[in-house]
Structures are given as structure tokens and as C-alpha cells.
Coordinates of C-alpha atoms in Angstrom, one line a residue:
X971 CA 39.7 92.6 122.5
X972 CA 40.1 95.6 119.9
X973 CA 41.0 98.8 121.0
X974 CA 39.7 101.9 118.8
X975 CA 39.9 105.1 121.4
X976 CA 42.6 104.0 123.7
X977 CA 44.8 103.4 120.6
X978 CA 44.7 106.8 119.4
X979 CA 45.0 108.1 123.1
X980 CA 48.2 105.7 123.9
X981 CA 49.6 106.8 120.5
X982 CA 49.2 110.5 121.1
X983 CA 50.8 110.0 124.9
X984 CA 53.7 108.1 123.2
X985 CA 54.2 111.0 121.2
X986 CA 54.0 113.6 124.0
X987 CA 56.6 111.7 125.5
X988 CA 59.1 111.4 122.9
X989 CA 58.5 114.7 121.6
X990 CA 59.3 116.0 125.3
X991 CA 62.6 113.9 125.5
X992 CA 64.0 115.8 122.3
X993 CA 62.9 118.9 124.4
X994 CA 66.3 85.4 150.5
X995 CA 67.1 83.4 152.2
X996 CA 64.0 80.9 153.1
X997 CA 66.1 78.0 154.6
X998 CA 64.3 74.7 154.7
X999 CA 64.3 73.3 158.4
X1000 CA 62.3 70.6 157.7
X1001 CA 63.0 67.8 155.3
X1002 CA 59.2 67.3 155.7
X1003 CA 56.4 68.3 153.0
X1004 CA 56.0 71.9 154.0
X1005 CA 52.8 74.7 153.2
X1006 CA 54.3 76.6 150.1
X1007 CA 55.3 79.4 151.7
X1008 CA 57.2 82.7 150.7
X1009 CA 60.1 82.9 149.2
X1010 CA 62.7 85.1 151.1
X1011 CA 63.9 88.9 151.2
X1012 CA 67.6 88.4 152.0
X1013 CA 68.5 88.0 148.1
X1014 CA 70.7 89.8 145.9
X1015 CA 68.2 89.1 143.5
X1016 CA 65.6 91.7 142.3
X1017 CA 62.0 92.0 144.2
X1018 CA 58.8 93.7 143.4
X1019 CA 59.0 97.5 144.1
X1020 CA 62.9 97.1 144.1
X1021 CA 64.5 100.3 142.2
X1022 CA 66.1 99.5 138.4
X1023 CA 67.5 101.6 135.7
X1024 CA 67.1 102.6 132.5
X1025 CA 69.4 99.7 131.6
X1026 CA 67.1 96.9 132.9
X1027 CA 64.2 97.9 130.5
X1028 CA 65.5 95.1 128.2
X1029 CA 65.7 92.7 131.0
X1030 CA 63.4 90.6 133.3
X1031 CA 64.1 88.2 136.6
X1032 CA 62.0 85.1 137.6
X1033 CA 61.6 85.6 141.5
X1034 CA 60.4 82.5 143.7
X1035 CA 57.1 83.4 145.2
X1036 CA 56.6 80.2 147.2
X1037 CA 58.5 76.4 147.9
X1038 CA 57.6 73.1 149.0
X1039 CA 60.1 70.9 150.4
X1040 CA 58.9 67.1 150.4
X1041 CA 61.2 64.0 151.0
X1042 CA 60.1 61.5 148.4
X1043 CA 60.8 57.6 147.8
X1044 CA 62.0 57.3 143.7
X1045 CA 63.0 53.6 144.1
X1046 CA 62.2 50.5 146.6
X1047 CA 62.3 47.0 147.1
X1048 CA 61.3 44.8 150.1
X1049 CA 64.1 42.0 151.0
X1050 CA 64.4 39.8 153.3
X1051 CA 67.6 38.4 155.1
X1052 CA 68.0 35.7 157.2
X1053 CA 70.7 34.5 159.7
X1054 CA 73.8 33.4 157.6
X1055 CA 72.8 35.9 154.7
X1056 CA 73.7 39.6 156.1
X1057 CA 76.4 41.3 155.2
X1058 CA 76.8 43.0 151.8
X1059 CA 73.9 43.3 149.9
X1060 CA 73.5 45.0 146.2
X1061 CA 69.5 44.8 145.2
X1062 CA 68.3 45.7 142.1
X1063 CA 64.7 48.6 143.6
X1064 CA 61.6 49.3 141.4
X1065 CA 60.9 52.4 140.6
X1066 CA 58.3 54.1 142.7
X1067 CA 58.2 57.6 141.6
X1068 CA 59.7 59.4 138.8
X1069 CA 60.8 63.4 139.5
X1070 CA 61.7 65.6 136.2
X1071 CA 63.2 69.0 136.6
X1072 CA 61.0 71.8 135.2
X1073 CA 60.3 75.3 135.0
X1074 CA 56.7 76.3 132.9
X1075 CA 56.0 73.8 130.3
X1076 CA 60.2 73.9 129.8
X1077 CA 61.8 70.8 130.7
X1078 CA 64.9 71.2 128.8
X1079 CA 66.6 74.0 131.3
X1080 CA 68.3 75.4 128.3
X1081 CA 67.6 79.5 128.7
X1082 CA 69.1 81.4 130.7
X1083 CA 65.8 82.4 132.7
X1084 CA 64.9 78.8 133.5
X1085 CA 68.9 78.3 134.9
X1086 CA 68.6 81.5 137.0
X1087 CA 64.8 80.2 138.1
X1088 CA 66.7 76.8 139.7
X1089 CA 69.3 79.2 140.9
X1090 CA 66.7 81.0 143.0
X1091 CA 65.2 78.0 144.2
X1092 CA 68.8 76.5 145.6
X1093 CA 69.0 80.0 147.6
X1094 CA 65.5 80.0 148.9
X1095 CA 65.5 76.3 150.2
X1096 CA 69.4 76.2 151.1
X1097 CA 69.4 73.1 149.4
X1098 CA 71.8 71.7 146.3
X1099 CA 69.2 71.1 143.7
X1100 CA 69.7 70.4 140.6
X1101 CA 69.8 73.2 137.8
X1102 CA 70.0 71.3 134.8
X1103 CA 67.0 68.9 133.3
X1104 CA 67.3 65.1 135.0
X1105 CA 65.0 63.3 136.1
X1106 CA 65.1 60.6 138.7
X1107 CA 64.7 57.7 136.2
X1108 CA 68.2 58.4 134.7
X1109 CA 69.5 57.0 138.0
X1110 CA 70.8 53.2 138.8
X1111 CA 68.6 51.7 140.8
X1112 CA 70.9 49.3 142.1
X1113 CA 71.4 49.7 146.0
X1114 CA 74.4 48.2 147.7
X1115 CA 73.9 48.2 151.6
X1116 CA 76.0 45.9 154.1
X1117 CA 73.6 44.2 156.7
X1118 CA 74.3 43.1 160.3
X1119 CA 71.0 41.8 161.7
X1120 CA 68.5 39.7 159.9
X1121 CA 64.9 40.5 159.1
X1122 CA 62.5 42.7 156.6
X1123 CA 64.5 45.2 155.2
X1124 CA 63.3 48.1 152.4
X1125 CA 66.2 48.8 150.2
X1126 CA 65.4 52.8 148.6
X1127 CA 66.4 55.5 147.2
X1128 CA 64.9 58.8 147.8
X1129 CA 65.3 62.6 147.9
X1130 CA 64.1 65.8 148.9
X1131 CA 61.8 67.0 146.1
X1132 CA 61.0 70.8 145.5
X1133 CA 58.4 72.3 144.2
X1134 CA 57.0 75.8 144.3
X1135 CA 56.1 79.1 141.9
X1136 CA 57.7 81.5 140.5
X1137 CA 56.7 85.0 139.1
X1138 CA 58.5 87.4 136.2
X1139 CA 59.6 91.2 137.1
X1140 CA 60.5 93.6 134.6
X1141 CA 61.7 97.1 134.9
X1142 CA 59.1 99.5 134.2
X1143 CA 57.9 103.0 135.3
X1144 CA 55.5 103.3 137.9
X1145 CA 54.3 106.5 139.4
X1146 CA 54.7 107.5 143.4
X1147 CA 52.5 108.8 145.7
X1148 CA 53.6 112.5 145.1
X1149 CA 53.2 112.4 141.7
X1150 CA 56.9 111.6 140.5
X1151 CA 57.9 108.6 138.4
X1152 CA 60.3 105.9 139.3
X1153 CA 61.4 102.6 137.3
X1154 CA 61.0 99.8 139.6
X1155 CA 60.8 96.1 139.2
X1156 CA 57.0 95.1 138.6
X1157 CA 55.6 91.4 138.1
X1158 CA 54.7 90.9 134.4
X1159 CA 53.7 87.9 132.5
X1160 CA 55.4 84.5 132.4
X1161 CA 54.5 83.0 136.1
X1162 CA 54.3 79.3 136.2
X1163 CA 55.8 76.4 139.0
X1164 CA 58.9 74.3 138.6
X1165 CA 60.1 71.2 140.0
X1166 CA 63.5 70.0 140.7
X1167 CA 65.2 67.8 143.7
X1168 CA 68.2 67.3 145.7
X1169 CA 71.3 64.7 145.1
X1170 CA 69.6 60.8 145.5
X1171 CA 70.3 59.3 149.0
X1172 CA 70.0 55.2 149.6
X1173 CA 70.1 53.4 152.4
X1174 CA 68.1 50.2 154.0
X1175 CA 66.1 50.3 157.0
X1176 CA 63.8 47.9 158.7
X1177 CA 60.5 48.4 160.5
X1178 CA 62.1 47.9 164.5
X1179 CA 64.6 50.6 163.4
X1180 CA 64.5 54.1 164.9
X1181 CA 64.8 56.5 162.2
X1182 CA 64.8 60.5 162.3
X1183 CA 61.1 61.4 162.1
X1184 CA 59.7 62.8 158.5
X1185 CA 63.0 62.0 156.9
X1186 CA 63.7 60.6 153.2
X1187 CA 64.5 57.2 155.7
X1188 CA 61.1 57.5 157.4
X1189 CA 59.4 57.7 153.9
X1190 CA 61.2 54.6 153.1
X1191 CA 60.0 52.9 156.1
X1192 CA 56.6 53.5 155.8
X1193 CA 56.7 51.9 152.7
X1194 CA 57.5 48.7 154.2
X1195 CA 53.9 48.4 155.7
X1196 CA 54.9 47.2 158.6
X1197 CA 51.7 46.3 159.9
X1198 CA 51.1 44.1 157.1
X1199 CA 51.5 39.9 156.8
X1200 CA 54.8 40.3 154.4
X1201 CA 56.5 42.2 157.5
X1202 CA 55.6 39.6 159.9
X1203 CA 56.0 36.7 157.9
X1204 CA 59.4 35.2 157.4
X1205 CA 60.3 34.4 154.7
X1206 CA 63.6 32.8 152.6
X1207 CA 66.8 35.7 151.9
X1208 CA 65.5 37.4 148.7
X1209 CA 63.0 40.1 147.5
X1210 CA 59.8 40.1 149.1
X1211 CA 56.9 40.5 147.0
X1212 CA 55.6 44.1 147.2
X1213 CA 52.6 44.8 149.5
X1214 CA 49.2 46.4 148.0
X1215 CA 50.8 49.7 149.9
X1216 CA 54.2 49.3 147.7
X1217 CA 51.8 48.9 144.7
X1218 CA 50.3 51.8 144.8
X1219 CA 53.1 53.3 145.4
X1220 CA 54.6 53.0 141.6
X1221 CA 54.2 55.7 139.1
X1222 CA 51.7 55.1 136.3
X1223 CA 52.5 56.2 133.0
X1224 CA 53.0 60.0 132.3
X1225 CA 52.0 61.8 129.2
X1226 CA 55.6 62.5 127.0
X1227 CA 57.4 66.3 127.9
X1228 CA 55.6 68.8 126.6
X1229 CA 58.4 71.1 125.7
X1230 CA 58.2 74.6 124.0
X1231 CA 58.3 78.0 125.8
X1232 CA 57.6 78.4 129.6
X1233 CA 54.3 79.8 128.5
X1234 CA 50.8 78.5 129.1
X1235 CA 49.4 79.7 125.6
X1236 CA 50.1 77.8 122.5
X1237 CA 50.4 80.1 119.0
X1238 CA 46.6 80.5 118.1
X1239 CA 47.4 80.8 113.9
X1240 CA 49.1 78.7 111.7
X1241 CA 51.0 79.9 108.5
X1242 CA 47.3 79.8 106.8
X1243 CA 45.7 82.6 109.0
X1244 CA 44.1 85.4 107.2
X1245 CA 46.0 88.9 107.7
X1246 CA 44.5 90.7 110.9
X1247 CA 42.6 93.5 110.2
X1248 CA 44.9 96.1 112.4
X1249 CA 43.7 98.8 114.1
X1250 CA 47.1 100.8 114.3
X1251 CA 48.1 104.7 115.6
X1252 CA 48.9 107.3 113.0
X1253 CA 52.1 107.9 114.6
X1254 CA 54.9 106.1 113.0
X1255 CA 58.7 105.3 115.2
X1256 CA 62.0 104.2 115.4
X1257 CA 62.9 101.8 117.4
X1258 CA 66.7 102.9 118.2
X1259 CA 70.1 102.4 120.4
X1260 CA 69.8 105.3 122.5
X1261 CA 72.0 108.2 121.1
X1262 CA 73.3 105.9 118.2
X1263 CA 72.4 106.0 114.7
X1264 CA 71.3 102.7 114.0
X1265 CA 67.8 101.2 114.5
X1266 CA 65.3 98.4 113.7
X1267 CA 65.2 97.9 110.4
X1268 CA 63.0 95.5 108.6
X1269 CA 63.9 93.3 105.9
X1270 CA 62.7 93.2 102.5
X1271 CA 63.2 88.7 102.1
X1272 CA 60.9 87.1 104.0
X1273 CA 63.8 84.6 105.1
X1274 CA 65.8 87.3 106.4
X1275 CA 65.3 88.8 110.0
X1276 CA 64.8 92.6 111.6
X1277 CA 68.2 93.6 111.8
X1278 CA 69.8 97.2 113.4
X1279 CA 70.4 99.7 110.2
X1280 CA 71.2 103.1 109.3
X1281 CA 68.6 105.1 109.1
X1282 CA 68.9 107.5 106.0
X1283 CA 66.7 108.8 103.5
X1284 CA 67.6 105.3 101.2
X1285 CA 65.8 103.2 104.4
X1286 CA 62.3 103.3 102.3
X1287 CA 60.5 103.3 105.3
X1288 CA 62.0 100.1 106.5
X1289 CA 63.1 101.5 109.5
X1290 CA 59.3 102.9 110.6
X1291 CA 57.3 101.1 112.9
X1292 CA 53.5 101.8 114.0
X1293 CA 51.6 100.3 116.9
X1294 CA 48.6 98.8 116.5
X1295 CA 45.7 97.1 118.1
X1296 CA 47.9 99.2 121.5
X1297 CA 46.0 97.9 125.1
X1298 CA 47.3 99.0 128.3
X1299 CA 47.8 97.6 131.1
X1300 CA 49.4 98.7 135.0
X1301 CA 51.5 101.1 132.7
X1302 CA 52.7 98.6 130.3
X1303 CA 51.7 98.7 126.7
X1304 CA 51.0 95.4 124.6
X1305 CA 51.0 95.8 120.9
X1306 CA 51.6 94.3 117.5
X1307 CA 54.6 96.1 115.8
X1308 CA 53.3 96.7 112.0
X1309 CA 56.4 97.7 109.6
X1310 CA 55.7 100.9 107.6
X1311 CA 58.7 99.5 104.9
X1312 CA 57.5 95.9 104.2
X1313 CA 54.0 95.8 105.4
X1314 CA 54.9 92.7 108.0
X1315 CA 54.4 92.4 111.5
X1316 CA 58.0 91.5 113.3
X1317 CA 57.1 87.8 115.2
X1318 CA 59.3 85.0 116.5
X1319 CA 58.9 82.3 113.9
X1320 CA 56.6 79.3 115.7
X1321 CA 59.2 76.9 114.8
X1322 CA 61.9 78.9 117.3
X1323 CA 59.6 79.9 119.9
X1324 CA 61.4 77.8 122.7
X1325 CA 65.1 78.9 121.4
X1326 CA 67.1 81.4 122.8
X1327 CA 68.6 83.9 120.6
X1328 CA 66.0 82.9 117.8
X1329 CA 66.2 86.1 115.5
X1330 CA 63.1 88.5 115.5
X1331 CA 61.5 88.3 111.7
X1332 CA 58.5 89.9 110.1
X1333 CA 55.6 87.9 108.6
X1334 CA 52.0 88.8 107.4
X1335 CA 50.2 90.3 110.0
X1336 CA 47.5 87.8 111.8
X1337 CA 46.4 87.1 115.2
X1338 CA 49.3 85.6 116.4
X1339 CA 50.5 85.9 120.3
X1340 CA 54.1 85.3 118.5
X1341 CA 53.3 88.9 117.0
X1342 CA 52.2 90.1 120.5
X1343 CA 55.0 92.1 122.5
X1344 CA 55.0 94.1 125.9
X1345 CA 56.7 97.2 125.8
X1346 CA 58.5 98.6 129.3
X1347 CA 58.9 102.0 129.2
X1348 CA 61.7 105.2 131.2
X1349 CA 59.7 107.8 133.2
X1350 CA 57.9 110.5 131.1
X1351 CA 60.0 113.0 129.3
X1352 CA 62.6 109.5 128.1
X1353 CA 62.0 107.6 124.7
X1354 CA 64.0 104.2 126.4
X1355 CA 62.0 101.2 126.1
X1356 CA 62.3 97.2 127.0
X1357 CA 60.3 95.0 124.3
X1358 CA 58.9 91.5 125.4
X1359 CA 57.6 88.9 123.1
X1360 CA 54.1 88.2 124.6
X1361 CA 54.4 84.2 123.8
X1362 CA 57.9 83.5 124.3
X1363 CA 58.6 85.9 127.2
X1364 CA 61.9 86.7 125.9
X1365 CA 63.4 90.2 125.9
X1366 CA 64.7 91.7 122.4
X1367 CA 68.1 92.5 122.3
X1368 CA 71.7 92.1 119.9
X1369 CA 74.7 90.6 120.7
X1370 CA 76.7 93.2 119.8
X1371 CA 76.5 96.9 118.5
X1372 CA 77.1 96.4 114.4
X1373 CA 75.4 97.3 110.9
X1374 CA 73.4 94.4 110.0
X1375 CA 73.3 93.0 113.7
X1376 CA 70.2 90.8 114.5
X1377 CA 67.7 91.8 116.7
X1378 CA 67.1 88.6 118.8
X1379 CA 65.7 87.1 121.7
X1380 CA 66.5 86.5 125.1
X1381 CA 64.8 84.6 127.9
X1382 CA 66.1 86.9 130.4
X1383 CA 67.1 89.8 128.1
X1384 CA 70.5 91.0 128.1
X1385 CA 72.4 92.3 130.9
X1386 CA 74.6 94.8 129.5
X1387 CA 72.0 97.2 128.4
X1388 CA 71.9 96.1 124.8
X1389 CA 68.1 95.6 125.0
X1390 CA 66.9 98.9 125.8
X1391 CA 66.2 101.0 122.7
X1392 CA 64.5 104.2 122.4
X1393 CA 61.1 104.9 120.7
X1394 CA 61.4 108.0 119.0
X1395 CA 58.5 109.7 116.9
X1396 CA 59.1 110.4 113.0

């Protein structure tokens, strides 16, 4: 929704302030489906209300806010043995459920925010799950087993899936109770669940054997349906075939991955989109390395990207930046960065939303989510800010200090400090 007053207001208190600065461990018990609970506070990674710096402006931290722990059957097959037929066994299982590692709609696991999300989860659960995207279907599902007593056997393999949700902090300033300002780690946008699971065990039990209660085992037996005519029928050595129970059991169809960002929105233009109408502040900035000379500067091809430049009196404005259509929200600003020099709006392109060090570009302005960014800022009376894409999530940063250095993204920003710059009035 359009902003007219606030604008103005938010413009006026950036320029106040930037004139002023030049004056745990939840350990899974249970291999049982457990209530999502909370994740823990013995972590070395960052919690709500935990202090940061002026350095972590540029960067954000997913943080698990709850788990689920559920041992799960991914492949079974009935078999019977008969006297004269035990000993080793190898049977081919059909597949009963299929688990795919995620995190958000990303089930590629190739940022650096989705690998620290899995990373999170391993210490929450003190479980080895995987951190990389697999799914359950890539495995054999050939089960070798030697047997020493005959009778109705379920061959399976299974594991212990995990599932929970995660949130996103950011450093940003947040005022105390006396009055005084702190930066502290706040939840911001780009909460979602994820899925992943532990190393695949096999085995092969039968319904007479004891069997730990609510383990991967258990699952496996209560998949026999032992209470129906093909467990109490005897049958010839060989597969059994399945019970109604084992039928319903196997996976229908799933739509194909999704892909793209870990985001729920989808881009709500396409390269056809009339030019916003922008409703942006008088006050025009740079957008700087703090106490360096070089800043944002726009570029003057449309194929080329917003790279850090001098700024001298030969900069023809390319280096000036106004905000526009500014909203606020618990302290943090959201606006559409409008180029004084070229007349663009700097965006991700669409086609390198879900890529990781994608570089930061300007287009004709539209209404565009991709055009959208968050911007963290130091306590009153300091210029530093984080900016955040709005779609992507990513943090802007550069790899390394340099003329003509792009200004890129970063799913979990950059953790040397290269992605907080300073907003200073011109």
C-alpha cells in the first residue's frame, strides 16, 4: 500500500540521522514422531534479542524455531521363508515413501543460508542429517538380510525423518527500555519449514519378533499387518503379495520440485510491466563502504550491473540513490532504490533470483518484489546500513574491496563486514 506522509517523515529522520553522524542443544530422545517443539538455547548460533554489531548489518541467520523427529518406512516388501530357504536373503523392496531434503520452496541446498539451516537442524536434534539435497529415492532398494528361522518376514528400509521451521534474524537497531539503542538480532522475513533425514537403516523383522518400541524396526513391523490373512497364511519362500495396509502405504505421485528462492512470493511483473508510478523522498544518498571513497554506482548499459565507484563530480549522478514508496516496519525500512543517474530501480534480475552471488542491476521501475529491499540500520547518530532483497532474501554485499567491484547477493550476507555500507545524505 502507498505511503505519501510517512515517506517524507522516514526521509526527513534518515536525514537527521546521517546529518548527526557527520556531526541449542534440543537432543532427540525419542526416535518417535514428536510435538514440534522449540529449538534450543545452548547454540553458538545467533538468537532473537542476542547482541550484534555494526558488522552484522549485511548479514542474517536462519534459527530453528521448532523440530519433529519421526521414524519413517521409505522401502518394504513382505517375504516369506520356509524351512530349507533361510539364510542369506537379498530382496529387491518397493518403495513406500519418498523423503526430499528442503528448506522453503529450495530444494537444491546450494546457498549458503539453506547449508547453515541443515546445519542448525543436525545440532538441535543431535542427529546426522543430511545437509545436501537427496532424497530417499536415490537409494538401492535392494536389502540383503541373512535369516535363521522361517516365517513372514518384512524386508525395509527406513529412517528418522525431520521436519520443523525455521525463522530469519537480522541485525538491526532496536531501542531499550531507558531509552538507549542497541543492535540486536530481530526475526525478519524469509521463515519457512524444511525437511531432511538421517543415514537409511535396513533390516528384516517378523511379526513374533520383539522389537524396541516406536523404532524405525517397529514402523517396519507394523507394516506387516500382522493381524491380517497374508501373516497367517503360509505360503511358498518368495515375496508375499502386499496387504491393502502395504498399499496404502506407497507414495502417490508428487508434483515436480518447485525450485527458486526460499521465498513464498513469486515476482508479481514480468519484463512488460508498466513503470511504477514512485512516490519517492526528496532526499537523495550514497550508498558507501564506511570511511572509503567508493560507493554504489549505477550503470549507464542496461546489461551491466550496480557496481562500487568513485564518487567525483564526473559520477553524473550515478552514484545518487532516493527512496521511494519507504514503509516501516518494527524499525526496519522497506523501499524501492530509484537511481538519480540512470532513472532505474536496482533489482535482482528474475532469471537469477535463486542464485547466489547473482549481481544487483537496475531496470525500469515497476512493481516488482525483486525491486523491494529491507534496509537494517546502526543506532541513531551512525549512517551503517544492511540491505536485503525483499524476494530473494539475500543480503548485498562484494567480494572484495575494488573499483568496478559488483555489488552482489548473498543468501546469508557476508561475514566479513563487506555488506554493511553507510547511507549518507547528499
Amino acid at each position: 500500500m502507498r505511503s505519501t506522509g510517512p515517506v517524507r517523515r522516514v526521509g526527513g529522520l534518515l536525514m537527521a540521522t546521517t546529518a548527526t553522524a557527520a556531526a541449542g542443544a534440543v537432543t532427540a530422545l525419542s526416535l518417535a514422531a514428536s510435538p514440534a517443539a522449540a529449538a534450543p538455547t545452548e547454540t553458538t548460533a545467533p538468537r532473537p534479542g542476542d547482541a550484534c554489531t555494526a558488522a552484522d548489518l549485511g548479514t542474517r541467520h536462519p534459527y530453528i524455531k521448532t523440530t519433529e523427529v519421526s521414524p519413517t518406512i521409505t522401502h518394504f516388501k513382505g517375504w516369506y521363508v520356509t524351512e530349507g530357504t533361510t539364510g542369506q536373503q537379498t530382496v529387491s523392496t518397493d518403495t513406500t515413501t519418498v523423503i526430499a531434503v528442503s528448506v522453503g520452496l529450495n530444494d537444491t541446498i546450494e546457498t549458503s543460508f539453506a547449508v547453515e539451516a541443515l546445519s542448525n537442524v543436525k545440532a538441535a536434534v543431535g542427529l546426522d542429517v543430511k545437509l545436501e539435497y537427496t532424497s530417499t529415492s536415490k537409494e538401492s532398494n535392494s536389502v540383503t538380510w541373512n535369516l535363521t528361522q522361517p516365517g513372514y518376514y518384512g524386508f525395509y528400509k527406513g529412517t528418522k525423518k525431520v521436519t520443523g521451521t525455521y525463522g530469519s534474524l537480522n541485525c538491526n537497531r532496536a531501542q531499550q527500555d531507558d531509552g538507549s539503542w542497541a543492535l540486536k538480532w530481530t526475526e525478519g522475513p524469509g521463515s519457512g519449514s524444511f525437511t531432511t533425514f538421517t543415514t537409511l537403516e535396513e533390516g528384516a523383522v517378523r511379526c513374533q519378533d520383539s522389537v524396541p518400541a516406536d523404532s524405525i524396526m517397529a514402523k517396519a513391523q507394523a507394516l506387516l499387518d500382522c493381524g491380517s490373512a497374508a501373516a497367517s497364511t503360509d505360503h511358498r519362500a518368495g515375496a508375499v503379495a502386499p496387504t491393502a495396509q502395504q498399499k496404502q502405504a506407497r507414495p502417490a505421485p508428487g508434483p515436480a520440485p518447485t525450485g527458486g528462492p526460499s521465498v513464498a512470493a513469486q515476482p508479481r511483473t514480468t519484463e512488460h510491466s508498466a513503470r511504477a508510478a514512485l512516490d519517492c523522498s526528496t532526499a537523495a544518498y550514497k550508498i558507501a563502504v564506511p570511511g572509503k571513497p567508493l560507493s554504489w554506482g549505477a550503470p549507464l548499459l542496461a546489461d551491466d550491473g550496480v557496481r562500487l565507484r568513485p564518487s567525483t563530480i564526473f559520477s553524473a549522478h550515478l552514484d545518487n540513490w532516493r527512496l521511494c514508496d519507504v514503509t516501516e516496519q518494527d524499525g526496519v525500512l522497506e523501499a524501492s532504490l530509484w537511481n538519480w543517474g540512470n532513472g532505474g530501480c536496482a533489482t535482482i534480475a528474475p532469471e537469477n533470483a535463486a542464485t547466489d552471488r547473482a549481481v544487483l542491476m537496475t531496470a525500469s521501475c515497476a512493481e516488482d518484489d525483486l525491486q523491494r529491499f529491507y534496509i537494517y540500520r546502526d543506532v541513531p547518530g551512525s549512517s551503517k546500513i544492511g540491505v536485503q532483497n525483499k524476494y530473494t532474501g539475500s543480503m548485498m554485499g562484494y567480494d572484495r574491496y575494488a573499483d568496478g567491484e559488483f555489488i552482489r547477493q548473498y543468501s546469508t550476507g557476508r561475514q566479513d563486514g563487506t555488506g554493511t555500507f553507510a547511507l549518507t545524505g547528499v
